[in-house]
Amino acid sequence: MLKGVVSVPGDKSITHRALLLAALASGTSEIIGPLQSRDCQNTVSCLRALGIEIEEHPRRTIVHGVGLTGFRVPGTVLDCGNSGTTMRLLAGILAAQPFVSVLTGDESLLARPMDRIVQPLRQMGALIKGRMDGQFAPLVIRGGPLTALRYELPVASAQVKSALLLAGLAGRCEVRLQGKLNSRDHTERMLVSFGADLTEEHGTLVLSPVDCLTARAVQVPGDISSAAIFLAGAAGVPGAEVTVENVGLNPTRTGFIDVLRAMGAEVSVVETSTSGGEPCGSITVRGRELRGIAIAGEIIPRLIDEIPILAVTAAFAHGTTTIKDAAELRVKETDRIQALAAELSKVGVDITVQPDGLTITGPTTWRPGEVNSRGDHRIAMSLFIAAALSGESISVTDADCVDVSFPGFQEILTSIVGKGR
Ligand code: S3P
């Protein structure tokens, strides 16, 4: 049973972007309520290596921007750790800086596809080398003058979209993007609020050159993906009730709410403010007996990071839930399709792998056992929720990775978890 009112740490995607845009701006920016987690720390340390002065205080970070091409030659390799957002977005910026830089990361990041940014950045004139002709990091980027880009996005990836917009911004050249643009749009919203020239023309995203960005304060809302862990956990347990306050409500991130409602959950959302174009408010879920549904198509990019916890919700629901069109899950911090099926089936979940998703039939007769996060923070947290609600003794190993996105997760879980399922 989960019961309580909680807040979650700042949004990871928005924090990365605030750090990067503040570094590119002219003047000093204050980031209020940033996520100070391992993933965002990778962006901070890479920016410091590139000559950006950053002051970190409890609940706020000050960034002294150097302008669009004021980055300094790094004295060392830039280590992005586990963070795909750090590597891909920074690659876009570095493509326009007049020096050579090297981006690397942990074992998981070195196995994730980089050709999706390398190819279009090469089209803009950047010289990029990487393992297997740029398919994988480490990446060596020889930045310099870039040319305008017209590009059709083949995957709905905010990291690719953002890398190309940031390359155009720093390179002061036009970027026109079409195709699969329906991923999270934090970069677009924040670019506009920092004074970039970004418009939408008949379904094409158009970034036009500007000389500089203007430093500003950024208020970071709570991370809806962290909130979703508790909310989707509570949804299928009659009697449970969880409210998460001060959380981002950007519609490109709220797909899991639509899914929970379609499964029969009671969800209420109250929008209380907007800052930097990002709506923010509170979400309450009251637990109900849920039914399995089909999750596929256009909604997938709006809930891509919530599929691990929705798989747990589905394990508590009655009937079959199918998840399709989610092949991107195979190239996240781990192959999340394989990981979810392998780990949840160890403790009794009826779950099968599909090429681009999963099939889960509930409700589950849980079994005690040991499950492993495979070093993936979202898998770890989803398994902790399954363990807490199962009524069985389930232990989660390799769980340190939770700190990648959600420091303090265990304390909040302990504060809201009660007796019974
Ligand atoms: C993110 C974009 C998504 C998401 C990731 C964070 C971002 O990845 O899964 O956790 O901050 O831009 P893709 O862009 O690869 O879809």
CSV table of C-alpha atoms and ligand atoms in Angstrom, one decimal:
chain,number,residue,atom,x,y,z
A,1,MET,CA,0.0,0.0,0.0
A,2,LEU,CA,1.3,3.5,-0.8
A,3,LYS,CA,-0.1,6.5,1.0
A,4,GLY,CA,1.1,10.1,1.3
A,5,VAL,CA,1.9,13.5,-0.1
A,6,VAL,CA,5.5,13.9,-1.4
A,7,SER,CA,7.8,16.1,-3.6
A,8,VAL,CA,10.4,14.6,-5.9
A,9,PRO,CA,13.7,16.1,-7.0
A,10,GLY,CA,14.0,18.4,-10.0
A,11,ASP,CA,13.5,17.3,-13.5
A,12,LYS,CA,16.5,15.6,-15.1
A,13,SER,CA,15.9,16.6,-18.7
A,14,ILE,CA,15.2,20.3,-17.7
A,15,THR,CA,18.2,20.4,-15.4
A,16,HIS,CA,20.6,19.2,-18.2
A,17,ARG,CA,19.2,21.7,-20.6
A,18,ALA,CA,19.3,24.6,-18.1
A,19,LEU,CA,23.0,23.9,-17.4
A,20,LEU,CA,23.8,23.8,-21.1
A,21,LEU,CA,21.8,26.8,-22.2
A,22,ALA,CA,23.0,28.8,-19.2
A,23,ALA,CA,26.6,28.0,-20.2
A,24,LEU,CA,25.9,29.2,-23.8
A,25,ALA,CA,24.2,32.4,-22.6
A,26,SER,CA,25.9,35.7,-22.1
A,27,GLY,CA,25.8,36.5,-18.3
A,28,THR,CA,25.0,34.7,-15.1
A,29,SER,CA,22.0,32.4,-14.8
A,30,GLU,CA,20.5,30.9,-11.7
A,31,ILE,CA,18.9,27.5,-11.8
A,32,ILE,CA,16.5,27.0,-8.9
A,33,GLY,CA,15.6,23.5,-7.7
A,34,PRO,CA,17.9,21.6,-10.2
A,35,LEU,CA,18.4,17.9,-10.0
A,36,GLN,CA,21.7,17.3,-8.2
A,37,SER,CA,22.0,13.7,-9.2
A,38,ARG,CA,24.8,11.6,-10.7
A,39,ASP,CA,23.5,12.1,-14.3
A,40,CYS,CA,23.3,15.9,-14.0
A,41,GLN,CA,26.6,16.0,-12.2
A,42,ASN,CA,28.2,14.6,-15.4
A,43,THR,CA,26.9,17.6,-17.3
A,44,VAL,CA,28.3,19.9,-14.6
A,45,SER,CA,31.7,18.3,-14.6
A,46,CYS,CA,31.9,18.3,-18.5
A,47,LEU,CA,31.0,22.0,-18.6
A,48,ARG,CA,33.6,22.8,-15.9
A,49,ALA,CA,36.2,21.0,-18.0
A,50,LEU,CA,35.1,23.3,-20.9
A,51,GLY,CA,35.9,26.4,-18.9
A,52,ILE,CA,32.4,27.2,-17.5
A,53,GLU,CA,32.3,28.4,-13.9
A,54,ILE,CA,29.5,26.7,-12.0
A,55,GLU,CA,28.6,27.3,-8.3
A,56,GLU,CA,26.5,24.6,-6.7
A,57,HIS,CA,24.5,25.4,-3.6
A,58,PRO,CA,21.8,23.4,-1.9
A,59,ARG,CA,18.7,23.7,-4.2
A,60,ARG,CA,20.3,26.2,-6.6
A,61,THR,CA,23.1,26.3,-9.1
A,62,ILE,CA,24.7,29.4,-10.6
A,63,VAL,CA,26.2,29.2,-14.1
A,64,HIS,CA,28.5,31.9,-15.5
A,65,GLY,CA,27.8,31.7,-19.2
A,66,VAL,CA,30.5,32.3,-21.8
A,67,GLY,CA,28.4,32.9,-25.0
A,68,LEU,CA,27.7,30.6,-27.9
A,69,THR,CA,31.4,29.8,-28.8
A,70,GLY,CA,33.2,30.8,-25.7
A,71,PHE,CA,34.0,27.2,-24.5
A,72,ARG,CA,37.6,26.5,-23.7
A,73,VAL,CA,39.6,23.6,-25.0
A,74,PRO,CA,39.2,20.8,-22.4
A,75,GLY,CA,42.4,19.6,-20.8
A,76,THR,CA,41.0,16.1,-20.5
A,77,VAL,CA,38.5,13.6,-22.0
A,78,LEU,CA,34.9,14.6,-21.2
A,79,ASP,CA,33.3,11.7,-19.2
A,80,CYS,CA,29.5,11.7,-19.5
A,81,GLY,CA,29.2,8.7,-17.2
A,82,ASN,CA,25.8,7.0,-17.7
A,83,SER,CA,24.2,10.1,-19.2
A,84,GLY,CA,23.0,9.9,-22.9
A,85,THR,CA,21.6,13.4,-22.6
A,86,THR,CA,25.0,14.8,-21.6
A,87,MET,CA,26.8,13.1,-24.4
A,88,ARG,CA,24.3,13.7,-27.2
A,89,LEU,CA,23.4,17.4,-26.4
A,90,LEU,CA,27.0,18.3,-25.6
A,91,ALA,CA,28.1,16.7,-29.0
A,92,GLY,CA,25.8,19.2,-30.7
A,93,ILE,CA,27.4,22.2,-28.9
A,94,LEU,CA,31.0,20.9,-29.4
A,95,ALA,CA,30.4,20.4,-33.1
A,96,ALA,CA,30.5,24.2,-33.3
A,97,GLN,CA,33.4,25.0,-31.0
A,98,PRO,CA,36.8,25.5,-32.7
A,99,PHE,CA,38.7,22.7,-31.1
A,100,VAL,CA,39.0,19.0,-30.7
A,101,SER,CA,37.2,17.2,-27.8
A,102,VAL,CA,36.7,13.6,-26.8
A,103,LEU,CA,33.4,12.3,-25.2
A,104,THR,CA,33.3,9.1,-23.4
A,105,GLY,CA,31.1,7.3,-20.8
A,106,ASP,CA,30.4,4.2,-18.8
A,107,GLU,CA,30.0,0.7,-20.3
A,108,SER,CA,26.2,1.3,-20.8
A,109,LEU,CA,26.7,4.6,-22.6
A,110,LEU,CA,29.5,3.2,-24.8
A,111,ALA,CA,27.0,0.6,-26.1
A,112,ARG,CA,24.3,3.1,-27.0
A,113,PRO,CA,23.8,4.3,-30.6
A,114,MET,CA,25.5,7.6,-31.5
A,115,ASP,CA,25.2,7.4,-35.3
A,116,ARG,CA,21.8,9.1,-34.8
A,117,ILE,CA,23.6,12.4,-33.9
A,118,VAL,CA,26.9,11.8,-35.7
A,119,GLN,CA,25.3,11.5,-39.2
A,120,PRO,CA,23.3,14.8,-39.1
A,121,LEU,CA,26.2,16.6,-37.4
A,122,ARG,CA,28.5,15.4,-40.1
A,123,GLN,CA,26.0,16.8,-42.7
A,124,MET,CA,26.4,20.2,-41.0
A,125,GLY,CA,30.2,19.9,-41.6
A,126,ALA,CA,31.4,18.6,-38.2
A,127,LEU,CA,34.3,16.2,-38.2
A,128,ILE,CA,33.4,13.3,-35.9
A,129,LYS,CA,35.1,10.0,-35.4
A,130,GLY,CA,33.8,7.2,-33.2
A,131,ARG,CA,34.0,3.4,-32.8
A,132,MET,CA,32.6,1.6,-35.8
A,133,ASP,CA,32.6,4.7,-38.0
A,134,GLY,CA,30.8,6.8,-35.4
A,135,GLN,CA,28.2,4.4,-34.4
A,136,PHE,CA,29.5,4.3,-30.8
A,137,ALA,CA,31.4,6.5,-28.4
A,138,PRO,CA,34.1,7.4,-27.5
A,139,LEU,CA,33.5,10.3,-30.0
A,140,VAL,CA,36.3,12.6,-31.1
A,141,ILE,CA,34.8,15.9,-32.3
A,142,ARG,CA,36.7,18.4,-34.4
A,143,GLY,CA,34.4,21.4,-34.1
A,144,GLY,CA,34.3,24.4,-36.4
A,145,PRO,CA,32.1,26.4,-38.7
A,146,LEU,CA,28.9,24.6,-39.5
A,147,THR,CA,26.4,24.9,-42.4
A,148,ALA,CA,22.6,25.0,-42.4
A,149,LEU,CA,20.8,21.7,-41.9
A,150,ARG,CA,17.5,20.3,-43.3
A,151,TYR,CA,16.8,17.0,-41.6
A,152,GLU,CA,14.0,14.5,-41.3
A,153,LEU,CA,14.2,12.9,-37.8
A,154,PRO,CA,13.9,9.1,-38.3
A,155,VAL,CA,13.4,8.4,-34.5
A,156,ALA,CA,11.3,10.3,-32.0
A,157,SER,CA,14.3,11.3,-29.9
A,158,ALA,CA,14.5,14.5,-27.9
A,159,GLN,CA,18.2,14.0,-27.5
A,160,VAL,CA,18.7,14.0,-31.3
A,161,LYS,CA,16.4,16.9,-31.9
A,162,SER,CA,18.1,18.8,-29.1
A,163,ALA,CA,21.7,18.0,-30.3
A,164,LEU,CA,20.9,19.4,-33.8
A,165,LEU,CA,19.1,22.5,-32.4
A,166,LEU,CA,22.1,23.2,-30.1
A,167,ALA,CA,24.6,22.7,-33.0
A,168,GLY,CA,22.6,25.3,-35.1
A,169,LEU,CA,22.4,27.6,-32.1
A,170,ALA,CA,26.2,27.5,-31.3
A,171,GLY,CA,27.1,27.4,-35.0
A,172,ARG,CA,24.8,30.3,-35.8
A,173,CYS,CA,23.2,28.5,-38.7
A,174,GLU,CA,19.7,27.6,-39.7
A,175,VAL,CA,18.3,24.2,-38.7
A,176,ARG,CA,15.0,22.9,-40.2
A,177,LEU,CA,13.7,19.7,-38.6
A,178,GLN,CA,10.9,17.5,-39.8
A,179,GLY,CA,9.8,14.0,-39.2
A,180,LYS,CA,9.4,12.4,-35.8
A,181,LEU,CA,9.3,15.6,-33.7
A,182,ASN,CA,6.8,14.4,-31.1
A,183,SER,CA,9.4,13.7,-28.3
A,184,ARG,CA,9.7,15.8,-25.2
A,185,ASP,CA,10.0,19.5,-26.1
A,186,HIS,CA,11.9,21.0,-23.1
A,187,THR,CA,14.7,22.2,-25.4
A,188,GLU,CA,12.3,24.1,-27.6
A,189,ARG,CA,10.6,25.8,-24.7
A,190,MET,CA,13.8,26.7,-23.0
A,191,LEU,CA,15.5,28.0,-26.1
A,192,VAL,CA,12.6,30.4,-26.6
A,193,SER,CA,12.8,31.6,-23.0
A,194,PHE,CA,16.6,32.2,-23.4
A,195,GLY,CA,15.9,34.4,-26.5
A,196,ALA,CA,16.7,32.0,-29.3
A,197,ASP,CA,14.7,32.3,-32.6
A,198,LEU,CA,12.7,29.1,-32.9
A,199,THR,CA,9.4,28.8,-34.7
A,200,GLU,CA,7.2,26.1,-36.1
A,201,GLU,CA,6.2,26.4,-39.8
A,202,HIS,CA,3.7,23.9,-41.0
A,203,GLY,CA,5.1,21.0,-38.9
A,204,THR,CA,8.7,22.0,-39.5
A,205,LEU,CA,10.8,23.2,-36.5
A,206,VAL,CA,12.9,26.2,-37.7
A,207,LEU,CA,15.9,27.5,-35.7
A,208,SER,CA,17.3,30.8,-37.1
A,209,PRO,CA,20.6,32.2,-36.0
A,210,VAL,CA,21.0,34.7,-33.2
A,211,ASP,CA,24.1,36.3,-31.9
A,212,CYS,CA,23.6,35.4,-28.3
A,213,LEU,CA,21.3,34.0,-25.6
A,214,THR,CA,20.3,36.1,-22.6
A,215,ALA,CA,21.1,34.7,-19.1
A,216,ARG,CA,18.0,34.1,-17.0
A,217,ALA,CA,16.6,32.3,-13.9
A,218,VAL,CA,15.3,28.8,-14.5
A,219,GLN,CA,12.8,27.3,-12.1
A,220,VAL,CA,13.1,23.5,-12.4
A,221,PRO,CA,9.8,21.6,-11.5
A,222,GLY,CA,9.9,18.2,-9.9
A,223,ASP,CA,10.6,15.3,-12.3
A,224,ILE,CA,7.4,13.7,-13.6
A,225,SER,CA,9.3,10.5,-14.4
A,226,SER,CA,10.3,10.2,-10.7
A,227,ALA,CA,6.8,11.1,-9.6
A,228,ALA,CA,5.4,8.4,-12.0
A,229,ILE,CA,7.2,5.7,-10.0
A,230,PHE,CA,5.0,6.3,-7.0
A,231,LEU,CA,1.9,7.3,-8.9
A,232,ALA,CA,1.8,4.4,-11.3
A,233,GLY,CA,2.7,2.1,-8.3
A,234,ALA,CA,-0.3,3.4,-6.3
A,235,ALA,CA,-2.7,3.2,-9.2
A,236,GLY,CA,-3.5,-0.5,-9.1
A,237,VAL,CA,-3.8,-0.9,-5.4
A,238,PRO,CA,-7.3,-0.2,-4.0
A,239,GLY,CA,-7.0,2.0,-0.9
A,240,ALA,CA,-3.7,3.6,-2.0
A,241,GLU,CA,-3.5,7.3,-2.5
A,242,VAL,CA,-0.4,9.3,-3.5
A,243,THR,CA,-0.1,13.0,-4.3
A,244,VAL,CA,3.1,14.4,-5.8
A,245,GLU,CA,3.4,18.2,-5.5
A,246,ASN,CA,5.3,20.7,-7.6
A,247,VAL,CA,5.9,18.4,-10.5
A,248,GLY,CA,6.3,19.2,-14.2
A,249,LEU,CA,3.2,18.7,-16.3
A,250,ASN,CA,4.6,19.2,-19.8
A,251,PRO,CA,2.2,17.4,-22.1
A,252,THR,CA,5.0,15.6,-23.9
A,253,ARG,CA,5.7,13.8,-20.6
A,254,THR,CA,2.2,13.0,-19.3
A,255,GLY,CA,1.4,9.9,-21.5
A,256,PHE,CA,1.5,7.6,-18.5
A,257,ILE,CA,-1.5,9.6,-16.9
A,258,ASP,CA,-3.6,8.9,-20.0
A,259,VAL,CA,-2.6,5.2,-19.8
A,260,LEU,CA,-3.5,5.0,-16.1
A,261,ARG,CA,-6.9,6.5,-16.7
A,262,ALA,CA,-7.5,4.1,-19.6
A,263,MET,CA,-6.7,1.3,-17.3
A,264,GLY,CA,-9.4,2.6,-14.9
A,265,ALA,CA,-7.3,4.6,-12.4
A,266,GLU,CA,-8.5,7.7,-10.7
A,267,VAL,CA,-6.0,10.5,-11.4
A,268,SER,CA,-6.5,14.2,-10.7
A,269,VAL,CA,-4.1,16.9,-12.0
A,270,VAL,CA,-4.0,20.5,-10.8
A,271,GLU,CA,-1.9,23.0,-12.7
A,272,THR,CA,-0.7,25.7,-10.4
A,273,SER,CA,2.0,27.6,-12.3
A,274,THR,CA,4.1,28.0,-15.4
A,275,SER,CA,7.7,29.0,-15.5
A,276,GLY,CA,9.9,29.2,-18.6
A,277,GLY,CA,7.1,27.7,-20.6
A,278,GLU,CA,6.9,24.6,-18.4
A,279,PRO,CA,3.6,24.0,-16.6
A,280,CYS,CA,3.8,22.7,-13.1
A,281,GLY,CA,1.3,21.4,-10.4
A,282,SER,CA,0.3,18.4,-8.5
A,283,ILE,CA,-0.9,14.9,-9.4
A,284,THR,CA,-3.0,12.6,-7.2
A,285,VAL,CA,-3.7,9.0,-7.9
A,286,ARG,CA,-6.2,6.9,-5.9
A,287,GLY,CA,-5.8,3.2,-6.3
A,288,ARG,CA,-8.4,1.1,-8.1
A,289,GLU,CA,-8.7,-2.4,-9.5
A,290,LEU,CA,-7.2,-1.8,-13.0
A,291,ARG,CA,-7.7,-3.6,-16.4
A,292,GLY,CA,-5.0,-4.4,-19.0
A,293,ILE,CA,-5.0,-2.3,-22.2
A,294,ALA,CA,-3.0,-1.8,-25.4
A,295,ILE,CA,-0.3,0.8,-25.3
A,296,ALA,CA,1.1,1.7,-28.8
A,297,GLY,CA,1.6,4.3,-31.5
A,298,GLU,CA,1.8,8.1,-31.0
A,299,ILE,CA,1.6,7.9,-27.2
A,300,ILE,CA,4.9,6.0,-26.8
A,301,PRO,CA,7.3,9.0,-26.9
A,302,ARG,CA,5.1,10.7,-24.2
A,303,LEU,CA,5.7,7.8,-21.8
A,304,ILE,CA,8.9,6.2,-23.0
A,305,ASP,CA,10.7,6.5,-19.6
A,306,GLU,CA,7.6,5.3,-17.7
A,307,ILE,CA,7.3,1.9,-19.5
A,308,PRO,CA,9.3,0.1,-16.7
A,309,ILE,CA,6.9,1.3,-14.0
A,310,LEU,CA,3.9,0.8,-16.3
A,311,ALA,CA,5.0,-2.9,-16.7
A,312,VAL,CA,4.7,-3.2,-12.9
A,313,THR,CA,1.3,-1.5,-12.9
A,314,ALA,CA,0.2,-4.0,-15.6
A,315,ALA,CA,1.4,-6.9,-13.5
A,316,PHE,CA,-1.2,-5.8,-10.8
A,317,ALA,CA,-4.0,-5.2,-13.4
A,318,HIS,CA,-6.6,-7.7,-14.5
A,319,GLY,CA,-6.1,-9.0,-18.0
A,320,THR,CA,-3.5,-8.4,-20.7
A,321,THR,CA,-1.5,-5.3,-21.3
A,322,THR,CA,0.4,-5.1,-24.6
A,323,ILE,CA,3.1,-2.5,-25.2
A,324,LYS,CA,4.1,-2.0,-28.9
A,325,ASP,CA,6.1,0.5,-31.0
A,326,ALA,CA,8.6,0.8,-28.2
A,327,ALA,CA,11.8,-0.7,-29.8
A,328,GLU,CA,13.6,2.4,-28.5
A,329,LEU,CA,13.6,0.7,-25.1
A,330,ARG,CA,16.2,-1.6,-26.4
A,331,VAL,CA,18.8,1.2,-26.6
A,332,LYS,CA,18.2,2.9,-23.2
A,333,GLU,CA,20.5,2.5,-20.2
A,334,THR,CA,20.0,-1.2,-20.7
A,335,ASP,CA,17.7,-3.2,-23.1
A,336,ARG,CA,14.7,-2.5,-21.0
A,337,ILE,CA,12.5,-5.0,-22.8
A,338,GLN,CA,14.8,-7.9,-22.0
A,339,ALA,CA,15.5,-6.6,-18.5
A,340,LEU,CA,11.9,-6.2,-17.5
A,341,ALA,CA,10.8,-9.6,-18.9
A,342,ALA,CA,13.8,-11.4,-17.3
A,343,GLU,CA,13.6,-9.8,-13.9
A,344,LEU,CA,9.8,-9.6,-13.4
A,345,SER,CA,9.3,-13.2,-14.5
A,346,LYS,CA,11.7,-14.3,-11.8
A,347,VAL,CA,9.1,-13.2,-9.2
A,348,GLY,CA,6.0,-14.6,-10.9
A,349,VAL,CA,4.9,-12.0,-13.5
A,350,ASP,CA,3.4,-13.4,-16.7
A,351,ILE,CA,5.5,-11.3,-19.1
A,352,THR,CA,6.8,-12.0,-22.6
A,353,VAL,CA,9.1,-10.2,-24.9
A,354,GLN,CA,7.9,-8.8,-28.2
A,355,PRO,CA,10.3,-7.3,-30.8
A,356,ASP,CA,9.1,-3.8,-30.0
A,357,GLY,CA,7.5,-4.2,-26.6
A,358,LEU,CA,6.0,-6.5,-24.0
A,359,THR,CA,2.9,-8.5,-23.2
A,360,ILE,CA,2.0,-8.7,-19.5
A,361,THR,CA,-1.0,-10.6,-18.0
A,362,GLY,CA,-2.2,-9.9,-14.5
A,363,PRO,CA,-3.0,-10.0,-11.7
A,364,THR,CA,0.3,-11.6,-10.6
A,365,THR,CA,0.7,-14.3,-8.0
A,366,TRP,CA,4.0,-12.9,-6.6
A,367,ARG,CA,6.8,-15.2,-5.6
A,368,PRO,CA,9.7,-14.3,-3.3
A,369,GLY,CA,13.1,-13.9,-5.0
A,370,GLU,CA,16.0,-11.7,-6.0
A,371,VAL,CA,15.8,-9.3,-8.9
A,372,ASN,CA,18.6,-7.3,-10.5
A,373,SER,CA,18.5,-3.7,-11.9
A,374,ARG,CA,21.2,-4.4,-14.5
A,375,GLY,CA,22.6,-1.0,-13.5
A,376,ASP,CA,19.5,0.8,-14.9
A,377,HIS,CA,18.0,3.4,-12.5
A,378,ARG,CA,14.4,3.1,-13.9
A,379,ILE,CA,14.5,-0.7,-13.8
A,380,ALA,CA,15.8,-0.5,-10.2
A,381,MET,CA,13.0,1.8,-9.0
A,382,SER,CA,10.3,-0.1,-10.8
A,383,LEU,CA,11.5,-3.3,-9.2
A,384,PHE,CA,11.5,-1.6,-5.7
A,385,ILE,CA,7.9,-0.7,-6.2
A,386,ALA,CA,7.0,-4.2,-7.3
A,387,ALA,CA,8.8,-5.6,-4.3
A,388,ALA,CA,7.1,-3.1,-1.9
A,389,LEU,CA,3.6,-3.9,-3.2
A,390,SER,CA,4.0,-7.7,-3.8
A,391,GLY,CA,3.5,-8.8,-0.2
A,392,GLU,CA,6.4,-11.1,-0.8
A,393,SER,CA,10.1,-11.0,0.2
A,394,ILE,CA,11.7,-9.6,-3.0
A,395,SER,CA,15.2,-8.1,-2.9
A,396,VAL,CA,16.6,-5.8,-5.5
A,397,THR,CA,20.3,-6.0,-6.2
A,398,ASP,CA,22.7,-3.6,-8.0
A,399,ALA,CA,20.5,-0.7,-6.8
A,400,ASP,CA,23.0,2.1,-6.4
A,401,CYS,CA,22.1,3.3,-9.9
A,402,VAL,CA,18.9,4.9,-8.4
A,403,ASP,CA,21.1,7.9,-7.7
A,404,VAL,CA,21.5,8.5,-11.4
A,405,SER,CA,18.1,10.3,-11.5
A,406,PHE,CA,16.5,10.1,-8.0
A,407,PRO,CA,18.7,10.7,-4.9
A,408,GLY,CA,16.5,10.2,-1.8
A,409,PHE,CA,14.2,7.6,-3.6
A,410,GLN,CA,14.5,5.1,-0.7
A,411,GLU,CA,13.6,7.6,2.0
A,412,ILE,CA,10.5,8.8,0.1
A,413,LEU,CA,9.4,5.2,-0.6
A,414,THR,CA,9.9,4.3,3.0
A,415,SER,CA,7.8,7.3,4.1
A,416,ILE,CA,4.8,6.3,2.0
A,417,VAL,CA,4.8,2.5,2.0
A,418,GLY,CA,2.4,1.0,4.5
A,419,LYS,CA,1.1,-2.5,5.4
A,420,GLY,CA,-0.8,-4.7,3.0
A,421,ARG,CA,-0.7,-4.7,-0.8
B,1,S3P,C1,15.8,12.5,-22.7
B,1,S3P,C2,15.2,11.9,-23.8
B,1,S3P,C3,14.8,10.5,-24.0
B,1,S3P,C4,14.6,9.9,-22.6
B,1,S3P,C5,15.8,10.2,-21.7
B,1,S3P,C6,16.0,11.7,-21.5
B,1,S3P,C7,16.2,13.9,-22.8
B,1,S3P,O1,15.7,9.8,-24.7
B,1,S3P,O2,14.4,8.5,-22.7
B,1,S3P,O3,15.7,9.6,-20.5
B,1,S3P,O4,16.5,14.5,-21.7
B,1,S3P,O5,16.3,14.4,-23.9
B,1,S3P,P1,15.7,9.9,-26.3
B,1,S3P,O6,15.9,11.2,-26.8
B,1,S3P,O7,16.8,8.9,-26.7
B,1,S3P,O8,14.3,9.3,-26.7
